[in-house]
Tab-separated table of C-alpha atoms in Angstrom:
chain	number	residue	atom	x	y	z
A	30	MET	CA	-14.096	24.142	-5.979
A	31	ILE	CA	-16.925	22.344	-7.746
A	32	ILE	CA	-16.630	18.939	-9.392
A	33	LYS	CA	-19.455	18.586	-11.910
A	34	ASN	CA	-21.199	15.479	-13.237
A	35	VAL	CA	-18.782	12.955	-11.762
A	36	ARG	CA	-19.565	9.377	-10.773
A	37	LEU	CA	-18.860	9.309	-7.050
A	38	ILE	CA	-18.014	5.979	-5.415
A	39	ASN	CA	-17.887	6.036	-1.627
A	40	PRO	CA	-17.379	2.581	-0.068
A	41	ARG	CA	-17.954	3.909	3.456
A	42	THR	CA	-21.592	4.847	2.738
A	43	GLY	CA	-22.296	2.761	-0.364
A	44	PHE	CA	-22.984	5.895	-2.436
A	45	ASP	CA	-22.561	5.345	-6.190
A	46	ASP	CA	-24.159	7.924	-8.487
A	47	ILE	CA	-23.549	10.831	-10.838
A	48	THR	CA	-23.387	14.010	-8.787
A	49	ASP	CA	-21.666	17.333	-8.145
A	50	ILE	CA	-19.320	17.932	-5.218
A	51	TYR	CA	-18.804	21.358	-3.669
A	52	ILE	CA	-15.624	21.944	-1.659
A	53	LYS	CA	-15.097	25.075	0.417
A	54	GLU	CA	-11.644	25.600	1.850
A	55	ASN	CA	-10.689	22.020	2.744
A	56	VAL	CA	-14.112	20.575	3.548
A	57	ILE	CA	-16.857	18.977	1.455
A	58	GLU	CA	-19.815	21.346	1.784
A	59	SER	CA	-22.375	19.522	-0.329
A	60	ILE	CA	-22.897	16.509	-2.579
A	61	GLU	CA	-25.890	16.901	-4.876
A	62	LYS	CA	-26.822	17.440	-8.488
A	63	ASP	CA	-26.725	20.805	-10.247
A	64	ILE	CA	-24.536	22.811	-7.902
A	65	ASP	CA	-23.808	26.285	-9.268
A	66	ALA	CA	-20.675	28.294	-8.582
A	67	GLU	CA	-21.126	30.927	-5.895
A	68	ASP	CA	-18.167	32.956	-7.078
A	69	PRO	CA	-16.742	33.413	-10.601
A	70	THR	CA	-13.302	32.566	-9.227
A	71	ASP	CA	-14.401	29.103	-8.075
A	72	THR	CA	-12.457	26.249	-9.657
A	73	VAL	CA	-14.782	24.060	-11.707
A	74	ILE	CA	-13.720	20.535	-12.718
A	75	ASP	CA	-15.717	18.802	-15.440
A	76	GLY	CA	-16.151	15.238	-14.189
A	77	THR	CA	-18.149	13.987	-17.156
A	78	ASN	CA	-17.265	10.329	-17.834
A	79	LEU	CA	-14.879	10.376	-14.863
A	80	TYR	CA	-15.005	8.592	-11.508
A	81	CYS	CA	-14.399	10.188	-8.125
A	82	ALA	CA	-13.450	8.254	-5.003
A	83	PRO	CA	-11.859	8.881	-1.631
A	84	GLY	CA	-8.174	9.665	-1.927
A	85	LEU	CA	-6.336	6.360	-2.085
A	86	VAL	CA	-4.658	5.054	1.071
A	87	ASP	CA	-1.423	3.043	1.031
A	88	VAL	CA	-0.373	1.505	4.343
A	89	HIS	CA	2.930	0.106	3.094
A	90	VAL	CA	5.455	2.450	1.491
A	91	HIS	CA	9.180	3.061	1.789
A	92	PHE	CA	10.315	6.665	1.290
A	93	ARG	CA	13.902	5.842	2.390
A	94	ASP	CA	14.149	8.988	4.498
A	95	PRO	CA	16.372	9.300	6.522
A	96	GLY	CA	19.463	7.490	5.376
A	97	PHE	CA	18.788	6.359	1.809
A	98	THR	CA	17.548	9.531	0.142
A	99	TYR	CA	19.456	8.808	-3.066
A	100	LYS	CA	16.681	6.259	-3.680
A	101	GLU	CA	13.711	8.392	-2.558
A	102	ASP	CA	12.911	11.031	0.016
A	103	ILE	CA	9.723	12.146	1.684
A	104	TYR	CA	9.202	14.965	-0.832
A	105	THR	CA	9.670	12.876	-3.975
A	106	GLY	CA	7.715	10.006	-2.455
A	107	ALA	CA	4.822	12.361	-1.789
A	108	LYS	CA	4.899	13.531	-5.416
A	109	ALA	CA	4.776	9.930	-6.630
A	110	ALA	CA	1.885	9.204	-4.269
A	111	ALA	CA	-0.106	12.200	-5.484
A	112	ALA	CA	0.475	11.185	-9.115
A	113	GLY	CA	-0.959	7.778	-8.274
A	114	GLY	CA	-4.079	9.178	-6.608
A	115	PHE	CA	-2.927	8.602	-3.030
A	116	THR	CA	-3.671	11.213	-0.386
A	117	THR	CA	-2.585	9.183	2.663
A	118	VAL	CA	0.398	6.877	3.056
A	119	VAL	CA	1.934	5.031	5.991
A	120	LEU	CA	5.723	4.880	5.964
A	121	MET	CA	7.601	1.780	6.987
A	122	ALA	CA	10.373	2.202	9.532
A	123	ASN	CA	13.418	0.481	7.998
A	124	THR	CA	15.327	3.707	7.458
A	125	LYS	CA	18.827	4.635	8.709
A	126	PRO	CA	18.583	5.302	11.549
A	127	CYS	CA	15.471	3.181	11.792
A	128	VAL	CA	12.359	4.541	13.499
A	129	ASP	CA	12.944	2.882	16.850
A	130	ASN	CA	13.275	6.203	18.663
A	131	ILE	CA	11.219	9.349	19.129
A	132	GLU	CA	13.771	11.670	17.516
A	133	THR	CA	13.713	9.881	14.157
A	134	LEU	CA	9.944	9.470	14.308
A	135	LYS	CA	9.463	13.201	14.853
A	136	TYR	CA	11.811	13.976	11.962
A	137	VAL	CA	9.734	11.823	9.613
A	138	ILE	CA	6.399	13.208	10.818
A	139	GLU	CA	7.471	16.851	10.664
A	140	LYS	CA	8.970	16.488	7.184
A	141	GLY	CA	5.792	14.759	6.071
A	142	LYS	CA	3.726	17.738	7.195
A	143	SER	CA	5.475	19.928	4.618
A	144	THR	CA	4.254	17.806	1.707
A	145	ASP	CA	0.970	17.974	-0.191
A	146	ILE	CA	-0.414	14.706	1.197
A	147	ASN	CA	-1.102	13.079	4.561
A	148	ILE	CA	2.014	11.180	5.639
A	149	LEU	CA	1.856	8.860	8.636
A	150	SER	CA	4.500	6.508	9.985
A	151	VAL	CA	4.843	3.318	11.931
A	152	ALA	CA	7.643	2.773	14.422
A	153	ASN	CA	9.748	-0.348	14.759
A	154	VAL	CA	8.676	-3.355	16.780
A	155	THR	CA	12.203	-4.101	17.971
A	156	GLU	CA	15.230	-1.955	18.707
A	157	GLY	CA	17.464	-1.704	15.668
A	158	MET	CA	15.157	-4.172	13.919
A	159	LYS	CA	17.275	-6.893	15.523
A	160	GLY	CA	14.369	-8.930	16.877
A	161	CYS	CA	15.733	-9.015	20.421
A	162	LYS	CA	14.141	-6.222	22.463
A	163	LEU	CA	10.874	-4.349	21.998
A	164	THR	CA	10.876	-0.609	21.444
A	165	ASP	CA	8.961	1.787	23.678
A	166	PHE	CA	5.555	1.253	22.061
A	167	GLU	CA	3.718	3.689	24.327
A	168	GLY	CA	6.270	6.469	23.972
A	169	LEU	CA	6.401	6.110	20.200
A	170	TYR	CA	2.609	5.975	19.978
A	171	LYS	CA	2.292	9.195	22.002
A	172	ALA	CA	4.873	10.778	19.685
A	173	GLY	CA	2.713	9.995	16.652
A	174	ALA	CA	3.384	6.445	15.465
A	175	VAL	CA	0.196	4.876	14.086
A	176	GLY	CA	1.404	1.284	14.344
A	177	VAL	CA	4.511	-0.869	14.593
A	178	SER	CA	6.430	-2.975	12.075
A	179	ASP	CA	9.896	-4.339	11.401
A	180	ASP	CA	8.924	-4.696	7.744
A	181	GLY	CA	11.739	-6.238	5.759
A	182	VAL	CA	12.909	-8.287	8.729
A	183	PRO	CA	10.882	-11.183	10.162
A	184	ILE	CA	10.665	-11.450	13.952
A	185	MET	CA	11.726	-14.988	14.764
A	186	ASP	CA	11.223	-15.015	18.557
A	187	ALA	CA	7.625	-16.167	19.114
A	188	ASP	CA	7.604	-15.042	22.753
A	189	LEU	CA	8.706	-11.563	21.695
A	190	VAL	CA	5.990	-11.480	19.037
A	191	LYS	CA	3.386	-12.358	21.667
A	192	GLU	CA	4.596	-9.576	23.955
A	193	ALA	CA	4.508	-7.139	21.013
A	194	PHE	CA	0.941	-8.145	20.209
A	195	LEU	CA	-0.132	-7.657	23.832
A	196	GLN	CA	1.418	-4.192	24.027
A	197	ALA	CA	-0.072	-3.161	20.683
A	198	LYS	CA	-3.475	-4.441	21.802
A	199	LYS	CA	-3.380	-2.128	24.852
A	200	LEU	CA	-2.695	0.853	22.593
A	201	ASN	CA	-5.198	-0.260	19.905
A	202	ILE	CA	-2.588	-0.092	17.151
A	203	PRO	CA	-1.814	-2.751	14.518
A	204	VAL	CA	1.328	-4.831	14.155
A	205	SER	CA	2.326	-5.345	10.515
A	206	LEU	CA	4.471	-8.379	9.816
A	207	HIS	CA	6.945	-9.392	7.128
A	208	GLU	CA	6.493	-13.158	7.076
A	209	GLU	CA	9.602	-14.905	5.724
A	210	ASN	CA	11.385	-17.589	7.720
A	211	LYS	CA	15.042	-17.450	6.691
A	212	GLU	CA	15.453	-21.186	7.322
A	213	TYR	CA	13.651	-21.800	4.021
A	214	ILE	CA	15.588	-19.229	1.975
A	215	ILE	CA	18.898	-19.529	0.126
A	216	ASN	CA	18.705	-16.434	-2.103
A	217	ASN	CA	15.724	-14.248	-1.343
A	218	GLY	CA	13.637	-12.306	-3.824
A	219	ILE	CA	13.106	-15.263	-6.172
A	220	ASN	CA	10.672	-18.125	-5.745
A	221	ALA	CA	12.287	-21.527	-5.280
A	222	GLY	CA	11.042	-23.302	-8.397
A	223	LYS	CA	11.524	-23.596	-12.115
A	224	VAL	CA	12.857	-20.068	-12.631
A	225	SER	CA	15.337	-20.275	-9.765
A	226	ASP	CA	16.473	-23.575	-11.263
A	227	VAL	CA	16.973	-21.939	-14.672
A	228	LEU	CA	18.952	-19.124	-13.062
A	229	ASP	CA	20.789	-21.610	-10.817
A	230	ILE	CA	19.713	-19.725	-7.683
A	231	GLY	CA	18.381	-21.389	-4.550
A	232	GLY	CA	15.486	-19.011	-4.018
A	233	SER	CA	12.815	-18.707	-1.347
A	234	LYS	CA	10.602	-21.688	-0.607
A	235	ARG	CA	6.903	-21.029	-0.075
A	236	GLU	CA	7.203	-22.589	3.390
A	237	ALA	CA	9.120	-19.463	4.425
A	238	GLU	CA	5.868	-17.499	4.350
A	239	ILE	CA	3.448	-20.273	5.294
A	240	SER	CA	5.252	-21.253	8.498
A	241	MET	CA	5.374	-17.676	9.793
A	242	ILE	CA	1.729	-16.979	8.976
A	243	GLU	CA	0.699	-20.173	10.781
A	244	ARG	CA	2.608	-19.155	13.890
A	245	ASP	CA	1.437	-15.560	13.989
A	246	ILE	CA	-2.213	-16.373	13.348
A	247	GLU	CA	-2.231	-18.481	16.490
A	248	ILE	CA	-0.602	-15.713	18.529
A	249	ALA	CA	-3.074	-13.179	17.110
A	250	LYS	CA	-5.989	-15.414	18.065
A	251	GLU	CA	-4.658	-15.714	21.606
A	252	THR	CA	-3.970	-12.009	22.131
A	253	GLY	CA	-6.731	-10.366	20.076
A	254	ALA	CA	-4.277	-7.829	18.639
A	255	ASP	CA	-4.829	-6.292	15.202
A	256	VAL	CA	-2.278	-8.070	13.043
A	257	ASN	CA	-1.583	-7.371	9.386
A	258	ILE	CA	0.100	-10.005	7.213
A	259	GLN	CA	1.984	-7.914	4.696
A	260	HIS	CA	2.331	-8.522	0.924
A	261	ILE	CA	0.929	-12.054	0.968
A	262	SER	CA	2.338	-14.249	-1.812
A	263	THR	CA	1.165	-17.870	-1.410
A	264	LYS	CA	-2.153	-19.615	-1.917
A	265	GLU	CA	-1.631	-21.447	1.366
A	266	GLY	CA	-1.165	-18.124	3.131
A	267	VAL	CA	-4.402	-16.815	1.654
A	268	GLU	CA	-6.281	-19.890	2.824
A	269	LEU	CA	-4.829	-19.591	6.330
A	270	ILE	CA	-6.083	-16.019	6.537
A	271	ARG	CA	-9.466	-16.988	5.108
A	272	GLU	CA	-10.002	-19.641	7.784
A	273	ALA	CA	-8.713	-17.436	10.587
A	274	ARG	CA	-10.971	-14.514	9.684
A	275	LYS	CA	-14.077	-16.670	10.005
A	276	THR	CA	-13.702	-16.328	13.765
A	277	HIS	CA	-11.059	-13.636	14.304
A	278	LYS	CA	-11.582	-10.345	12.468
A	279	ASN	CA	-8.483	-8.889	14.116
A	280	ILE	CA	-6.384	-10.789	11.563
A	281	HIS	CA	-5.829	-8.852	8.340
A	282	ALA	CA	-3.862	-9.231	5.120
A	283	GLU	CA	-2.651	-7.048	2.282
A	284	ALA	CA	-1.781	-7.846	-1.318
A	285	SER	CA	0.567	-5.889	-3.548
A	286	PRO	CA	-0.257	-5.161	-7.202
A	287	HIS	CA	2.795	-7.053	-8.443
A	288	HIS	CA	1.637	-10.201	-6.662
A	289	PHE	CA	-1.815	-10.149	-8.295
A	290	THR	CA	-0.333	-9.232	-11.682
A	291	LEU	CA	2.924	-11.138	-12.224
A	292	THR	CA	4.382	-14.606	-11.615
A	293	GLU	CA	7.921	-15.901	-11.233
A	294	ASP	CA	8.202	-16.016	-15.040
A	295	ALA	CA	8.612	-12.230	-15.017
A	296	LEU	CA	12.162	-12.751	-13.694
A	297	LEU	CA	13.163	-14.219	-17.063
A	298	TRP	CA	12.630	-10.947	-18.930
A	299	HIS	CA	12.621	-8.271	-16.207
A	300	PHE	CA	15.445	-9.788	-14.127
A	301	ALA	CA	16.062	-7.731	-10.961
A	302	LEU	CA	13.114	-5.449	-11.771
A	303	ALA	CA	10.930	-8.424	-10.873
A	304	LYS	CA	12.875	-9.328	-7.742
A	305	MET	CA	11.050	-8.639	-4.491
A	306	ASN	CA	10.462	-9.981	-0.995
A	307	PRO	CA	8.392	-12.087	-0.770
A	308	PRO	CA	8.984	-13.203	-4.337
A	309	LEU	CA	6.615	-13.525	-7.246
A	310	ARG	CA	5.375	-17.092	-7.206
A	311	LEU	CA	3.105	-19.308	-9.339
A	312	GLU	CA	-0.020	-18.645	-11.386
A	313	SER	CA	-2.014	-20.622	-8.801
A	314	ASP	CA	-0.761	-18.234	-6.103
A	315	ARG	CA	-1.631	-15.183	-8.192
A	316	LYS	CA	-5.165	-16.486	-8.728
A	317	ALA	CA	-5.546	-17.280	-5.021
A	318	ILE	CA	-4.582	-13.713	-4.136
A	319	ILE	CA	-7.200	-12.397	-6.561
A	320	SER	CA	-9.772	-14.742	-5.023
A	321	GLY	CA	-8.835	-13.433	-1.587
A	322	LEU	CA	-9.304	-9.863	-2.732
A	323	LYS	CA	-12.676	-10.741	-4.220
A	324	ASP	CA	-14.161	-12.410	-1.153
A	325	GLY	CA	-12.682	-9.980	1.365
A	326	THR	CA	-10.138	-12.363	2.849
A	327	ILE	CA	-7.579	-9.778	1.759
A	328	GLU	CA	-9.015	-6.376	2.694
A	329	ILE	CA	-6.097	-4.234	1.621
A	330	ILE	CA	-4.164	-3.460	-1.532
A	331	ALA	CA	-0.814	-1.939	-0.578
A	332	THR	CA	2.011	-1.134	-2.965
A	333	ASP	CA	5.124	-1.914	-0.894
A	334	HIS	CA	6.606	1.018	-2.835
A	335	ALA	CA	10.338	0.201	-2.618
A	336	PRO	CA	12.643	2.550	-4.543
A	337	HIS	CA	16.191	1.559	-5.512
A	338	SER	CA	18.750	3.234	-7.732
A	339	LYS	CA	19.410	2.198	-11.322
A	340	ASP	CA	22.916	1.012	-10.454
A	341	GLU	CA	21.653	-1.122	-7.581
A	342	LYS	CA	19.097	-2.893	-9.735
A	343	ALA	CA	21.626	-3.324	-12.595
A	344	GLN	CA	23.748	-5.676	-10.487
A	345	GLU	CA	23.648	-9.413	-10.988
A	346	ILE	CA	20.418	-10.783	-9.642
A	347	THR	CA	21.760	-12.285	-6.417
A	348	LYS	CA	23.328	-8.936	-5.449
A	349	ALA	CA	20.562	-6.572	-6.572
A	350	PRO	CA	18.198	-5.426	-3.799
A	351	SER	CA	14.594	-6.604	-3.757
A	352	GLY	CA	11.608	-4.367	-4.375
A	353	ILE	CA	9.935	-2.163	-6.955
A	354	ILE	CA	8.165	1.187	-6.922
A	355	GLY	CA	4.385	0.997	-7.114
A	356	LEU	CA	2.495	4.149	-6.181
A	357	GLU	CA	2.048	5.474	-9.719
A	358	THR	CA	0.818	2.203	-11.230
A	359	ALA	CA	-1.313	0.683	-8.438
A	360	LEU	CA	-4.723	2.019	-9.426
A	361	ALA	CA	-4.149	1.304	-13.113
A	362	LEU	CA	-2.973	-2.236	-12.392
A	363	GLY	CA	-6.091	-2.763	-10.316
A	364	ILE	CA	-8.309	-1.588	-13.162
A	365	THR	CA	-6.324	-3.373	-15.883
A	366	GLU	CA	-5.796	-6.698	-14.114
A	367	LEU	CA	-8.759	-6.956	-11.733
A	368	VAL	CA	-11.662	-4.835	-12.968
A	369	ASP	CA	-11.328	-5.190	-16.729
A	370	LYS	CA	-10.806	-8.939	-16.410
A	371	GLY	CA	-13.969	-9.314	-14.338
A	372	TYR	CA	-12.454	-10.298	-11.000
A	373	LEU	CA	-13.467	-7.175	-9.023
A	374	THR	CA	-15.923	-4.369	-9.582
A	375	VAL	CA	-14.630	-0.806	-9.550
A	376	ASN	CA	-16.363	-0.366	-6.189
A	377	GLU	CA	-14.602	-3.401	-4.726
A	378	LEU	CA	-11.240	-2.202	-6.008
A	379	ILE	CA	-11.746	1.246	-4.496
A	380	GLU	CA	-12.768	-0.291	-1.168
A	381	ARG	CA	-9.551	-2.348	-1.051
A	382	MET	CA	-7.536	0.813	-1.767
A	383	THR	CA	-9.341	3.172	0.631
A	384	LEU	CA	-11.669	1.887	3.336
A	385	GLY	CA	-9.814	-1.392	3.893
A	386	PRO	CA	-6.396	0.142	4.581
A	387	ALA	CA	-7.864	3.075	6.520
A	388	SER	CA	-9.773	0.689	8.789
A	389	LEU	CA	-6.609	-1.233	9.697
A	390	TYR	CA	-5.339	1.919	11.399
A	391	HIS	CA	-8.798	2.878	12.724
A	392	LEU	CA	-8.789	5.977	10.523
A	393	GLU	CA	-12.031	5.366	8.632
A	394	ASP	CA	-13.719	8.290	10.428
A	395	GLU	CA	-10.951	10.663	9.328
A	396	ILE	CA	-10.112	9.558	5.785
A	397	ALA	CA	-11.527	7.312	3.053
A	398	ASP	CA	-14.967	8.932	3.205
A	399	VAL	CA	-16.388	11.410	0.693
A	400	SER	CA	-19.257	12.837	2.736
A	401	VAL	CA	-20.496	16.261	3.745
A	402	SER	CA	-18.347	17.883	6.458
A	403	LYS	CA	-15.426	15.522	5.763
A	404	ARG	CA	-11.988	16.715	4.696
A	405	ALA	CA	-11.744	16.831	0.910
A	406	ASP	CA	-9.291	14.060	0.020
A	407	LEU	CA	-10.274	12.767	-3.422
A	408	VAL	CA	-9.017	11.031	-6.523
A	409	ILE	CA	-10.647	11.623	-9.906
A	410	PHE	CA	-9.788	9.093	-12.594
A	411	ASP	CA	-10.777	7.840	-16.020
A	412	PRO	CA	-11.158	4.046	-15.878
A	413	ASN	CA	-11.238	3.833	-19.670
A	414	GLU	CA	-8.178	5.883	-20.578
A	415	SER	CA	-5.060	3.955	-21.550
A	416	PHE	CA	-1.576	5.320	-20.963
A	417	THR	CA	2.077	4.352	-20.757
A	418	ILE	CA	4.502	5.697	-18.148
A	419	GLU	CA	7.952	6.425	-19.530
A	420	LYS	CA	9.205	8.408	-16.521
A	421	PHE	CA	7.943	8.225	-12.962
A	422	LYS	CA	7.612	11.069	-10.476
A	423	SER	CA	9.495	8.875	-8.023
A	424	LYS	CA	13.194	9.559	-7.704
A	425	SER	CA	13.743	5.901	-8.627
A	426	GLN	CA	12.506	4.181	-11.780
A	427	ASN	CA	12.715	0.518	-10.753
A	428	SER	CA	9.482	-0.904	-12.116
A	429	PRO	CA	8.684	-3.749	-14.512
A	430	PHE	CA	5.645	-1.694	-15.574
A	431	LYS	CA	7.639	1.159	-17.070
A	432	GLY	CA	6.692	1.403	-20.742
A	433	VAL	CA	3.762	-0.992	-20.314
A	434	LYS	CA	0.335	0.080	-21.558
A	435	LEU	CA	-2.120	0.296	-18.652
A	436	LYS	CA	-5.703	1.418	-18.301
A	437	GLY	CA	-7.211	3.713	-15.685
A	438	LYS	CA	-5.592	7.138	-15.533
A	439	VAL	CA	-5.536	9.503	-12.572
A	440	LYS	CA	-6.754	12.918	-13.731
A	441	TYR	CA	-6.790	14.835	-10.427
A	442	THR	CA	-5.663	14.209	-6.890
A	443	ILE	CA	-7.190	16.546	-4.320
A	444	SER	CA	-5.664	16.565	-0.847
A	445	ASN	CA	-7.042	18.670	1.978
A	446	GLY	CA	-9.165	20.589	-0.530
A	447	ARG	CA	-6.290	21.444	-2.872
A	448	ILE	CA	-5.397	20.051	-6.295
A	449	VAL	CA	-2.005	18.432	-5.688
A	450	TYR	CA	-1.836	16.539	-8.964
A	451	GLN	CA	-3.439	17.247	-12.345
A	452	ASP	CA	-2.838	15.084	-15.371
A	453	GLY	CA	-0.780	16.947	-17.948
A	454	LYS	CA	0.230	19.756	-15.597
A	455	ASN	CA	2.247	18.217	-12.748
């Protein structure tokens, strides 16, 4: 395969130029101008006016498999990822049964191997996600877990969190944390403020996130473990991470596209399609998240892809589950909301969606690098093409961005040297 006249952006090396890329089998053989086909059967992609980058990496997705496959499964999740330009994803472990045991972990990993993309998985921090007893970190790590998380459920026992950090530190794996203290929440998924007042719902106070981040930053400083604060939603949380990272680079944070795009006002017209944990908050929080992405306080953009059925989301707002799908809109939201509005450069956006997330899991030598001799995982996109999604590849359709005009269209996704998504054909 030859990709001709494409603008290649590679955050790992700083390369940014118009070039050709030659792929043989699954490996990048050369990156230079004016590469000619060696064989008339070679696939040639015209990259004129297109951008090429490492395949996107999402370290926070829910494929609902096993246990909730009416929402999504590993196969349909992989199709949605490929359509969004993602070649590597890390699955969260809140399935049924949850991934607190080797048998379930192996099921997820083996099923992932039969898809077109690179599917990795974390294991749970605590047995049954109950926050009482740690899982067998070492056994799960040896069986293939790349990290640990009870995402969706905060771990309230500080002593247990410290022990988890110490065990993860020994294995050199990250702990990803859902930071919401239930003491500050009446009805989750909605910010406690003007919109919750209009809807007559208690909501989630911002202190729910702030208090947990404060606690876990101190434990991370003490233990030196790699800790990831997931889907950050408050300006105070961003500032806590900013200060902590001045002296402790083991503390990381991720932002989801919905949190840098929408505010609590979206609940008034999208209802449950704008309900998520942690909730959408204020314009000042949205701007703080963007600022954190700009200055590197937040190194990672992660979708928190959370599929739910139409019937589930159609319930009254206090009963509907939280979460939206995000894989197929993430890159376009980054271009539309961050790049086109002057907050980030294209290069900075790509870094937050490739090198940043890959580095959290110490995978930057394996993925997120378009260089000679590296595996060919690539996304090719048109940053100037506008489009509207009317139907997602995901099994679920729960997105406030369905039918919304966005800019920045994925044209090809190449995983392990193969075209796994092509605009207009898949």
